[in-house]
PDB file of C-alpha atoms in Angstrom:
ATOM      1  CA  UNK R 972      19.577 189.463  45.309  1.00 85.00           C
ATOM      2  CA  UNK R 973      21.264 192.932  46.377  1.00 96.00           C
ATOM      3  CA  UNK R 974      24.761 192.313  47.770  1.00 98.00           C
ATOM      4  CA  UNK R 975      26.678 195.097  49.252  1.00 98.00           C
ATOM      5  CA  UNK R 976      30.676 194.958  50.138  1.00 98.00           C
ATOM      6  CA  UNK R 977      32.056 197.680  51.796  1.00 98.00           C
ATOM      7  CA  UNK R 978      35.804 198.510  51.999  1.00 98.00           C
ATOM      8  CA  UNK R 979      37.535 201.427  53.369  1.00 98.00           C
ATOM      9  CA  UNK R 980      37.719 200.721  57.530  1.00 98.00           C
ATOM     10  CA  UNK R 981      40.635 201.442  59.647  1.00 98.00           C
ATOM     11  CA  UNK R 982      42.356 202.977  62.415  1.00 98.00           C
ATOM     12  CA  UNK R 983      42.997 206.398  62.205  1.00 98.00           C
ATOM     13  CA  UNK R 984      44.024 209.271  65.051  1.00 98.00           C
ATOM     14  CA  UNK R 985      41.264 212.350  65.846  1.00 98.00           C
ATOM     15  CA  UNK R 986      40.857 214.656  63.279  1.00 98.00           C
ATOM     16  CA  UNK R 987      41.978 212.190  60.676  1.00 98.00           C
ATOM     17  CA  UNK R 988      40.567 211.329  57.770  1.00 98.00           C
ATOM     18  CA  UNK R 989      39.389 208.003  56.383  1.00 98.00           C
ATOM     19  CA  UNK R 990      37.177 207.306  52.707  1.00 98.00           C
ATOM     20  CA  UNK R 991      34.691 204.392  52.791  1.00 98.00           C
ATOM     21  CA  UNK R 992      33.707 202.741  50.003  1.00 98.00           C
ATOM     22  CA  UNK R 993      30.970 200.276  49.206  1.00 98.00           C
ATOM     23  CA  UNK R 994      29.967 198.385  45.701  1.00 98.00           C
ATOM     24  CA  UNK R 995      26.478 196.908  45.141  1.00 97.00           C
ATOM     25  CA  UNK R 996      25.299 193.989  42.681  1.00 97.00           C
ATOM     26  CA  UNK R 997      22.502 192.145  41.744  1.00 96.00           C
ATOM     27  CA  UNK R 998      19.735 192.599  39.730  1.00 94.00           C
ATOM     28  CA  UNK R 999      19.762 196.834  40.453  1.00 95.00           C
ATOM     29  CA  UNK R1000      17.815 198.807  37.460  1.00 93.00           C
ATOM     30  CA  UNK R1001      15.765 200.846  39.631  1.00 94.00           C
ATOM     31  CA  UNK R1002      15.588 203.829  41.659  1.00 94.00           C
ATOM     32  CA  UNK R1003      17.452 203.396  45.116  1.00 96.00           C
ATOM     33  CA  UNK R1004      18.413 204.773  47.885  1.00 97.00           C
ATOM     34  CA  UNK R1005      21.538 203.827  49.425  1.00 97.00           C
ATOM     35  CA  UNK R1006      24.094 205.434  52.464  1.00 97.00           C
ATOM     36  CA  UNK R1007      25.583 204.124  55.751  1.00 98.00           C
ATOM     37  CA  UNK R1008      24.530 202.878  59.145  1.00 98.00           C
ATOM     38  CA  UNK R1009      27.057 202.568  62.024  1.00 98.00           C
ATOM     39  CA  UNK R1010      26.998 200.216  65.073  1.00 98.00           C
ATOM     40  CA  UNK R1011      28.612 200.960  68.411  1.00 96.00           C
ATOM     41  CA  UNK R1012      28.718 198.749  71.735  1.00 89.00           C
ATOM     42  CA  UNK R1013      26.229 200.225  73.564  1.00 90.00           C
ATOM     43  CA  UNK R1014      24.019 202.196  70.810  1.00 92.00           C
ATOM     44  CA  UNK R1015      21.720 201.076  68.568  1.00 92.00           C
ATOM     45  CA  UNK R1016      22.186 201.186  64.917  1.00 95.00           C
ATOM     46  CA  UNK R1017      22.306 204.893  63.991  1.00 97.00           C
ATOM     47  CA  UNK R1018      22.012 206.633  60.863  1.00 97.00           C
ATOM     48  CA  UNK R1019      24.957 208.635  59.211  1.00 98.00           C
ATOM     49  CA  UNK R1020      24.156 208.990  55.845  1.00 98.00           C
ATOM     50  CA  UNK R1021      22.099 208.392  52.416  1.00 98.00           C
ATOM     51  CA  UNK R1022      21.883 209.262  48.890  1.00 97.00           C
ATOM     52  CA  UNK R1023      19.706 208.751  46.176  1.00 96.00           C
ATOM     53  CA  UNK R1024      20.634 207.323  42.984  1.00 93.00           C
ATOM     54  CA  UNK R1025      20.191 210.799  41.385  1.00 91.00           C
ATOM     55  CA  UNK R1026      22.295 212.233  44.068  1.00 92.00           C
ATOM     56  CA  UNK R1027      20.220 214.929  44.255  1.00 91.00           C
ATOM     57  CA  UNK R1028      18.979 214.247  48.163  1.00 95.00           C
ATOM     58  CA  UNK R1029      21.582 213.348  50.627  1.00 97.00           C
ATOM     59  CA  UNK R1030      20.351 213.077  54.293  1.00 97.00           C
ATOM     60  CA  UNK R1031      22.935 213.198  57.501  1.00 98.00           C
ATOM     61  CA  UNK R1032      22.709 211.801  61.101  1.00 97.00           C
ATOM     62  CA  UNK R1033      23.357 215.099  63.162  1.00 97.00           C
ATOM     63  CA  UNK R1034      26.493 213.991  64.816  1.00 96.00           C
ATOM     64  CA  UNK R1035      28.414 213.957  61.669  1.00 98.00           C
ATOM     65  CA  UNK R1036      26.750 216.640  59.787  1.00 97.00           C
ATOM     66  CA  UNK R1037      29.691 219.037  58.138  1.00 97.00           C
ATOM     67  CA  UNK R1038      32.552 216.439  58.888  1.00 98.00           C
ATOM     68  CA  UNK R1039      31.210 213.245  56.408  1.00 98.00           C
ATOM     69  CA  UNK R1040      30.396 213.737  52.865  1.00 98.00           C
ATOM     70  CA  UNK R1041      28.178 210.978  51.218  1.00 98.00           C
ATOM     71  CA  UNK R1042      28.425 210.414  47.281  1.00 97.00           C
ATOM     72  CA  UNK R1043      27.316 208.443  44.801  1.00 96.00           C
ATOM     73  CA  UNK R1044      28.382 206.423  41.629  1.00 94.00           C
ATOM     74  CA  UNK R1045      25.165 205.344  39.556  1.00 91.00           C
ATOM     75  CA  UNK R1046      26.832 203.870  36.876  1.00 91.00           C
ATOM     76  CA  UNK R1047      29.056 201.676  38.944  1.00 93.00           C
ATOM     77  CA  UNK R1048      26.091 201.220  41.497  1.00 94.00           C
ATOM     78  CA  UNK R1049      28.608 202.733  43.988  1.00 95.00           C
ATOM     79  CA  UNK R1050      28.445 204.899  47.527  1.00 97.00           C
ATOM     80  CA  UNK R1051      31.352 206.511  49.316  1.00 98.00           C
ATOM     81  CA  UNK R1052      31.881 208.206  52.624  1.00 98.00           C
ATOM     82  CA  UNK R1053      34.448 210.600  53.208  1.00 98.00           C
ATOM     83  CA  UNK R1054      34.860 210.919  56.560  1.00 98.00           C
ATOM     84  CA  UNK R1055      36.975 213.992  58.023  1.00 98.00           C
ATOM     85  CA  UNK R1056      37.828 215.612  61.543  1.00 98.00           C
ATOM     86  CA  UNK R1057      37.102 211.770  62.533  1.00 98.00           C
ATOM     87  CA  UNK R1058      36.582 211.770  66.764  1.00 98.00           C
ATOM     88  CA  UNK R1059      36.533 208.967  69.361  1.00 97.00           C
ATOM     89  CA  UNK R1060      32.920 208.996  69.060  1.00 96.00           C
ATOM     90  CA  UNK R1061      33.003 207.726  65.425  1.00 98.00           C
ATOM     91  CA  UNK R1062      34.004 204.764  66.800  1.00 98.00           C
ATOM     92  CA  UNK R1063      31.736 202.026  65.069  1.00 98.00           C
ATOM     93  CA  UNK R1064      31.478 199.259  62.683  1.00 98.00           C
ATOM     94  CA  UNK R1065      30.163 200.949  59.534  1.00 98.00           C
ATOM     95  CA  UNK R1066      27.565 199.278  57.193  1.00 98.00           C
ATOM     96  CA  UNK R1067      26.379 200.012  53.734  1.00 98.00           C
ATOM     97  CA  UNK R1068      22.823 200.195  53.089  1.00 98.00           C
ATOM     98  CA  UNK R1069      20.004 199.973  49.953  1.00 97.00           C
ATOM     99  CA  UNK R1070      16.597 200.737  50.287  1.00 97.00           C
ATOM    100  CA  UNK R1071      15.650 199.260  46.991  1.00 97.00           C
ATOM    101  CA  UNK R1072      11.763 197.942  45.276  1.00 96.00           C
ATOM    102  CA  UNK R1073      10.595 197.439  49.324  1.00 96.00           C
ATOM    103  CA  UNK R1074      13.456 196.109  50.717  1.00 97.00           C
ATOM    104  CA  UNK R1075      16.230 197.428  53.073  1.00 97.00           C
ATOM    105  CA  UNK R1076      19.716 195.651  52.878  1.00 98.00           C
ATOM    106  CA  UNK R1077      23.215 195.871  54.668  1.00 98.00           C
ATOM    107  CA  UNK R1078      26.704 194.879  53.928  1.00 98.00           C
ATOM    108  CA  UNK R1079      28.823 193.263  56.357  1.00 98.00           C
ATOM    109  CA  UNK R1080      30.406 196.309  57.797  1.00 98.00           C
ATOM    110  CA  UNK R1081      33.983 197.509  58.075  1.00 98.00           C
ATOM    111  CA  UNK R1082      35.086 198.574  61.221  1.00 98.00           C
ATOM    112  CA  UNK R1083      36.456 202.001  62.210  1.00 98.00           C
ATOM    113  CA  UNK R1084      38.455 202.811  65.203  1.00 98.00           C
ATOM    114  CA  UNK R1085      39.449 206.133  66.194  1.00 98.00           C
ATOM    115  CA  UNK R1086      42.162 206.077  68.770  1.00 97.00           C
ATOM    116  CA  UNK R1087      44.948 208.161  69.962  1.00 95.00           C
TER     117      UNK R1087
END
């Protein structure tokens, strides 16, 4: 089974900067796709980004388009976020995601505030 632990969350002021990581296991030899969901009180779960294993496609929810950078580590089955120019609206709990052989699957999440 696909387990996915993200790490990375914090508080951080506007236009700071914050890196999210998240490492998968399990029985991965496939193609994937993996990236990042984020859930805010009041909103539904929105997309912010994904990669393929390849890293040749990434894909970006509007609102964070030229501010977050997705990448990829195949070898270590790993996905990072760096997140810059960070606003109140990033506000969220952030999950890691894996589209993998039919199946969707989420980490846990790790929280990020963005506060003054």
């Amino acid at each position: 089974q696909v387990q996915l632990v993200e790490s990375g969350g914090g508080s951080v002021q506007p236009g700071g900067s914050l890196r999210l990581s998240c490492a998968a296991s399990g029985s991965i030899v496939k193609d994937y796709v993996m990236g990042w969901d984020r859930l805010a009180p009041g909103k539904g779960s929105e997309l912010v980004a994904k990669i393929t294993r390849n890293g040749m496609i990434t894909n970006y929810g509007d609102s964070v388009k030229g501010r977050f950078t997705i990448s990829g580590d195949s070898a270590q089955k790993m996905v990072y976020l760096q997140m810059n120019d960070l606003k109140f609206e990033d506000t969220a709990v952030y999950y890691c995601t894996m589209y993998y052989d039919g199946a969707n699957y989420w980490g846990k999440g790790t929280p990020v505030t963005v506060s003054s």
